[in-house]
Tab-separated table of C-alpha atoms in Angstrom:
chain	number	residue	atom	x	y	z
A	1	UNK	CA	34.735	3.884	-15.460
A	2	UNK	CA	34.438	1.247	-18.185
A	3	UNK	CA	37.982	-0.027	-17.629
A	4	UNK	CA	37.533	-0.516	-13.897
A	5	UNK	CA	34.184	-2.200	-14.505
A	6	UNK	CA	35.428	-4.864	-16.889
A	7	UNK	CA	38.523	-5.498	-14.736
A	8	UNK	CA	36.217	-6.144	-11.782
A	9	UNK	CA	34.003	-8.356	-13.902
A	10	UNK	CA	36.982	-10.490	-14.897
A	11	UNK	CA	38.221	-10.725	-11.293
A	12	UNK	CA	34.767	-11.726	-10.033
A	13	UNK	CA	34.342	-14.413	-12.645
A	14	UNK	CA	37.839	-15.745	-12.080
A	15	UNK	CA	37.304	-15.976	-8.322
A	16	UNK	CA	33.898	-17.600	-8.673
A	17	UNK	CA	34.941	-20.154	-11.235
A	18	UNK	CA	38.123	-20.866	-9.320
A	19	UNK	CA	36.153	-21.604	-6.166
A	20	UNK	CA	33.978	-23.963	-8.145
A	21	UNK	CA	36.984	-25.764	-9.526
A	22	UNK	CA	35.844	-24.972	-13.065
A	23	UNK	CA	39.261	-23.995	-14.406
A	24	UNK	CA	38.475	-25.408	-17.853
A	25	UNK	CA	35.296	-23.311	-18.017
A	26	UNK	CA	37.161	-20.152	-17.018
A	27	UNK	CA	39.858	-20.828	-19.601
A	28	UNK	CA	37.220	-20.960	-22.336
A	29	UNK	CA	35.138	-17.967	-21.212
A	30	UNK	CA	34.108	-16.048	-23.206
A	31	UNK	CA	33.905	-18.006	-26.440
A	32	UNK	CA	30.722	-16.380	-27.789
A	33	UNK	CA	28.970	-12.979	-27.701
A	34	UNK	CA	27.837	-11.572	-24.339
A	35	UNK	CA	24.372	-10.085	-23.955
A	36	UNK	CA	23.602	-7.139	-21.674
A	37	UNK	CA	19.870	-6.687	-21.098
A	38	UNK	CA	19.072	-3.071	-20.169
A	39	UNK	CA	15.985	-2.643	-18.005
A	40	UNK	CA	15.070	0.733	-19.523
A	41	UNK	CA	14.547	2.147	-23.039
A	42	UNK	CA	17.220	3.688	-25.297
A	43	UNK	CA	18.275	7.129	-24.098
A	44	UNK	CA	17.734	6.405	-20.408
A	45	UNK	CA	20.717	6.846	-18.087
A	46	UNK	CA	21.033	3.085	-17.622
A	47	UNK	CA	21.177	2.626	-21.397
A	48	UNK	CA	23.709	5.448	-21.852
A	49	UNK	CA	26.062	3.899	-19.292
A	50	UNK	CA	25.690	0.391	-20.737
A	51	UNK	CA	26.623	1.596	-24.215
A	52	UNK	CA	29.494	3.734	-22.932
A	53	UNK	CA	31.471	0.773	-21.623
A	54	UNK	CA	30.328	-1.899	-24.093
A	55	UNK	CA	33.015	-1.079	-26.673
A	56	UNK	CA	36.053	-1.237	-24.317
A	57	UNK	CA	34.593	-4.294	-22.596
A	58	UNK	CA	34.156	-6.009	-25.957
A	59	UNK	CA	37.738	-5.179	-26.887
A	60	UNK	CA	39.081	-6.518	-23.594
A	61	UNK	CA	37.121	-9.773	-23.789
A	62	UNK	CA	37.516	-10.344	-27.516
A	63	UNK	CA	33.800	-10.945	-28.034
A	64	UNK	CA	30.887	-8.781	-29.236
A	65	UNK	CA	28.732	-7.156	-26.552
A	66	UNK	CA	25.060	-7.123	-27.530
A	67	UNK	CA	22.894	-4.467	-25.856
A	68	UNK	CA	19.228	-5.451	-25.628
A	69	UNK	CA	16.658	-3.012	-24.244
A	70	UNK	CA	13.759	-4.714	-22.428
A	71	UNK	CA	11.844	-1.865	-20.724
A	72	UNK	CA	8.603	-2.208	-18.809
A	73	UNK	CA	7.136	-2.694	-15.324
A	74	UNK	CA	9.828	-0.582	-13.695
A	75	UNK	CA	12.520	-2.933	-14.965
A	76	UNK	CA	10.821	-6.161	-13.898
A	77	UNK	CA	10.432	-7.444	-17.459
A	78	UNK	CA	14.182	-7.335	-18.075
A	79	UNK	CA	14.984	-8.731	-14.642
A	80	UNK	CA	12.728	-11.745	-15.053
A	81	UNK	CA	14.058	-12.377	-18.563
A	82	UNK	CA	17.650	-12.470	-17.296
A	83	UNK	CA	16.765	-14.534	-14.229
A	84	UNK	CA	15.228	-17.154	-16.523
A	85	UNK	CA	18.117	-17.172	-18.994
A	86	UNK	CA	20.785	-19.918	-18.935
A	87	UNK	CA	23.151	-19.433	-15.990
A	88	UNK	CA	26.278	-19.646	-18.123
A	89	UNK	CA	27.884	-16.228	-17.645
A	90	UNK	CA	26.777	-14.831	-21.005
A	91	UNK	CA	23.687	-12.846	-20.009
A	92	UNK	CA	23.865	-9.793	-17.759
A	93	UNK	CA	21.300	-7.300	-16.509
A	94	UNK	CA	21.872	-3.550	-16.376
A	95	UNK	CA	19.448	-2.086	-13.861
A	96	UNK	CA	19.092	0.743	-11.381
A	97	UNK	CA	18.203	1.003	-7.706
A	98	UNK	CA	14.665	0.030	-8.764
A	99	UNK	CA	15.893	-3.582	-8.806
A	100	UNK	CA	16.067	-3.534	-5.006
A	101	UNK	CA	12.878	-1.497	-4.542
A	102	UNK	CA	10.468	-3.224	-6.929
A	103	UNK	CA	9.735	-6.359	-4.854
A	104	UNK	CA	8.252	-4.094	-2.173
A	105	UNK	CA	6.105	-2.223	-4.718
A	106	UNK	CA	4.816	-5.074	-6.870
A	107	UNK	CA	2.747	-7.953	-5.521
A	108	UNK	CA	4.554	-10.250	-7.938
A	109	UNK	CA	7.793	-8.714	-9.165
A	110	UNK	CA	8.785	-12.096	-10.556
A	111	UNK	CA	12.162	-12.388	-8.838
A	112	UNK	CA	13.819	-12.427	-5.421
A	113	UNK	CA	16.610	-9.995	-4.588
A	114	UNK	CA	19.785	-11.822	-3.606
A	115	UNK	CA	18.520	-15.166	-4.853
A	116	UNK	CA	17.830	-15.120	-8.575
A	117	UNK	CA	20.610	-12.730	-9.619
A	118	UNK	CA	24.006	-11.783	-8.253
A	119	UNK	CA	25.633	-8.359	-8.373
A	120	UNK	CA	28.789	-7.977	-10.451
A	121	UNK	CA	29.593	-4.263	-10.173
A	122	UNK	CA	28.236	-0.776	-9.687
A	123	UNK	CA	28.532	0.673	-13.183
A	124	UNK	CA	27.837	4.286	-12.292
A	125	UNK	CA	26.114	6.768	-10.019
A	126	UNK	CA	24.098	9.650	-11.445
A	127	UNK	CA	22.738	12.667	-9.580
A	128	UNK	CA	19.048	13.359	-9.934
A	129	UNK	CA	17.817	16.814	-10.848
A	130	UNK	CA	14.695	18.914	-10.375
A	131	UNK	CA	13.771	21.110	-13.337
A	132	UNK	CA	10.763	22.955	-14.693
A	133	UNK	CA	9.223	23.993	-17.987
A	134	UNK	CA	10.307	27.579	-18.882
A	135	UNK	CA	6.735	28.799	-18.409
A	136	UNK	CA	6.776	27.926	-14.699
A	137	UNK	CA	7.245	31.065	-12.613
A	138	UNK	CA	9.955	29.685	-10.360
A	139	UNK	CA	13.699	30.116	-10.728
A	140	UNK	CA	14.775	28.732	-7.362
A	141	UNK	CA	13.785	25.851	-5.113
A	142	UNK	CA	12.272	28.253	-2.583
A	143	UNK	CA	10.116	29.839	-5.307
A	144	UNK	CA	9.068	26.396	-6.576
A	145	UNK	CA	8.010	25.221	-3.125
A	146	UNK	CA	6.124	28.475	-2.510
A	147	UNK	CA	4.331	28.012	-5.840
A	148	UNK	CA	3.410	24.439	-4.880
A	149	UNK	CA	1.597	25.763	-1.821
A	150	UNK	CA	-0.706	27.953	-3.903
A	151	UNK	CA	-0.954	26.109	-7.234
A	152	UNK	CA	-1.670	22.460	-7.906
A	153	UNK	CA	1.613	21.175	-9.379
A	154	UNK	CA	2.598	17.774	-10.673
A	155	UNK	CA	5.990	16.285	-11.446
A	156	UNK	CA	7.252	13.665	-13.868
A	157	UNK	CA	9.586	10.990	-12.558
A	158	UNK	CA	11.407	8.083	-14.187
A	159	UNK	CA	8.856	5.653	-12.748
A	160	UNK	CA	7.363	4.298	-9.537
A	161	UNK	CA	9.942	3.259	-6.981
A	162	UNK	CA	12.880	4.972	-8.664
A	163	UNK	CA	15.085	7.353	-6.694
A	164	UNK	CA	13.667	10.166	-8.842
A	165	UNK	CA	10.254	9.315	-7.392
A	166	UNK	CA	11.202	8.504	-3.800
A	167	UNK	CA	13.692	11.385	-3.515
A	168	UNK	CA	11.094	13.878	-4.738
A	169	UNK	CA	8.508	12.521	-2.317
A	170	UNK	CA	10.992	12.869	0.531
A	171	UNK	CA	11.659	16.483	-0.381
A	172	UNK	CA	8.132	17.613	-1.180
A	173	UNK	CA	5.985	15.742	1.319
A	174	UNK	CA	8.281	14.916	4.229
A	175	UNK	CA	10.588	17.927	4.353
A	176	UNK	CA	8.858	20.843	2.606
A	177	UNK	CA	5.321	19.722	3.521
A	178	UNK	CA	3.869	20.495	0.100
A	179	UNK	CA	1.545	18.363	-2.012
A	180	UNK	CA	2.915	17.790	-5.523
A	181	UNK	CA	1.216	15.102	-7.621
A	182	UNK	CA	3.481	12.327	-8.885
A	183	UNK	CA	3.151	11.296	-12.556
A	184	UNK	CA	5.337	8.285	-13.442
A	185	UNK	CA	6.864	7.991	-16.911
A	186	UNK	CA	9.538	5.870	-18.492
A	187	UNK	CA	13.007	7.415	-17.950
A	188	UNK	CA	13.351	8.775	-21.483
A	189	UNK	CA	9.739	10.021	-21.645
A	190	UNK	CA	9.799	11.965	-18.367
A	191	UNK	CA	12.017	14.778	-19.634
A	192	UNK	CA	10.027	15.000	-22.882
A	193	UNK	CA	6.838	15.382	-20.851
A	194	UNK	CA	8.293	18.485	-19.209
A	195	UNK	CA	9.636	19.870	-22.495
A	196	UNK	CA	6.192	19.526	-24.099
A	197	UNK	CA	4.487	21.185	-21.134
A	198	UNK	CA	2.479	18.079	-20.361
A	199	UNK	CA	3.895	18.192	-16.815
A	200	UNK	CA	5.387	21.410	-15.380
A	201	UNK	CA	8.076	19.831	-13.225
A	202	UNK	CA	10.519	16.963	-13.656
A	203	UNK	CA	12.555	14.800	-11.299
A	204	UNK	CA	14.905	12.547	-13.268
A	205	UNK	CA	18.542	11.553	-13.457
A	206	UNK	CA	20.743	14.261	-14.878
A	207	UNK	CA	22.118	12.936	-18.230
A	208	UNK	CA	18.969	13.429	-20.366
A	209	UNK	CA	18.488	16.949	-18.957
A	210	UNK	CA	21.914	18.488	-19.667
A	211	UNK	CA	21.374	19.283	-23.362
A	212	UNK	CA	17.736	20.239	-22.805
A	213	UNK	CA	18.812	22.831	-20.242
A	214	UNK	CA	21.529	24.207	-22.530
A	215	UNK	CA	18.932	24.595	-25.287
A	216	UNK	CA	16.600	26.469	-22.927
A	217	UNK	CA	13.898	23.812	-23.152
A	218	UNK	CA	13.874	23.275	-19.367
A	219	UNK	CA	15.079	25.315	-16.396
A	220	UNK	CA	17.199	23.490	-13.786
A	221	UNK	CA	16.248	24.100	-10.169
A	222	UNK	CA	18.488	21.851	-8.047
A	223	UNK	CA	20.499	18.641	-8.122
A	224	UNK	CA	19.971	16.027	-5.433
A	225	UNK	CA	23.554	14.832	-4.971
A	226	UNK	CA	25.639	15.855	-1.952
A	227	UNK	CA	27.895	17.945	-4.200
A	228	UNK	CA	27.243	19.889	-7.381
A	229	UNK	CA	27.438	17.945	-10.615
A	230	UNK	CA	30.380	18.530	-12.930
A	231	UNK	CA	27.929	18.309	-15.832
A	232	UNK	CA	25.943	21.297	-14.511
A	233	UNK	CA	28.196	23.079	-11.987
A	234	UNK	CA	26.025	26.201	-11.807
A	235	UNK	CA	23.024	24.291	-10.484
A	236	UNK	CA	22.946	24.227	-6.652
A	237	UNK	CA	22.227	21.142	-4.571
A	238	UNK	CA	19.063	20.668	-2.549
A	239	UNK	CA	21.320	20.470	0.513
A	240	UNK	CA	22.669	23.953	-0.232
A	241	UNK	CA	19.156	25.352	-0.471
A	242	UNK	CA	18.005	24.737	3.059
A	243	UNK	CA	17.889	20.941	3.377
A	244	UNK	CA	21.303	19.902	4.727
A	245	UNK	CA	22.164	16.237	4.345
A	246	UNK	CA	19.681	15.699	1.526
A	247	UNK	CA	20.974	13.270	-1.092
A	248	UNK	CA	19.236	11.112	-3.685
A	249	UNK	CA	21.204	9.528	-6.522
A	250	UNK	CA	20.496	6.908	-9.168
A	251	UNK	CA	22.972	4.030	-9.103
A	252	UNK	CA	23.342	1.702	-12.043
A	253	UNK	CA	24.190	-1.903	-11.238
A	254	UNK	CA	25.259	-4.790	-13.414
A	255	UNK	CA	23.969	-8.233	-12.472
A	256	UNK	CA	24.356	-11.766	-13.720
A	257	UNK	CA	22.401	-14.973	-13.460
A	258	UNK	CA	23.857	-17.334	-10.923
A	259	UNK	CA	26.140	-19.908	-12.435
A	260	UNK	CA	24.695	-23.316	-13.320
A	261	UNK	CA	23.877	-26.341	-11.177
A	262	UNK	CA	26.866	-26.009	-8.859
A	263	UNK	CA	25.106	-22.993	-7.324
A	264	UNK	CA	28.144	-20.772	-7.414
A	265	UNK	CA	27.512	-17.097	-8.019
A	266	UNK	CA	29.178	-13.847	-8.964
A	267	UNK	CA	29.219	-11.112	-6.359
């Protein structure tokens, strides 16, 4: 994944700079460290993916890759920080699908999709997963939904407007017709909230949950991808469990500021 990502990054930059006639700029890039601003805290899926490819990308480019976590406001803090940074090709944003959703959720997100930043590459796609605290008396999705009809349940997501939030709402309210209260957390904190018993049910991306499930700290119920996850092959999909066509994944996208006054951009 990392290799294909940095090859695409190089191709995109070469094409963009070539179109701008900035051959001398392209020949010099990069001549200093590159900063990747991650919109979520350490341990979140976005952070895990950013750090996974930073070493091979650094080796390929011959410059250090600096990972900077700027969580908050569903990723808006990091997005605005990158949008306001110099448009010189040395600052990138690592964000999720929330980047596209936030302007419709926040009165003032602080940026405009498609204007302030330009997409470089999809860095990864992660299935989301539904899981419960071991004390919850539900081992299957059907049992969980039946329990939600008689007991007042709540679920932890990775934040307002994330696919872990919107996908769960689609399943619970639109399809299953059950009322489950949404409790937004930061991505890393959501799983811990379920482990501690603060919230009985979680809807997050899968990476933080794998080891927790193996340790028996949470019980997986279903993954939301169209196919089972290789990381947890024994966990069925929501589509398998009576909701054909259901799919809700978290994609991780890498973005850059638009290049300087010539108004060229990376896409």
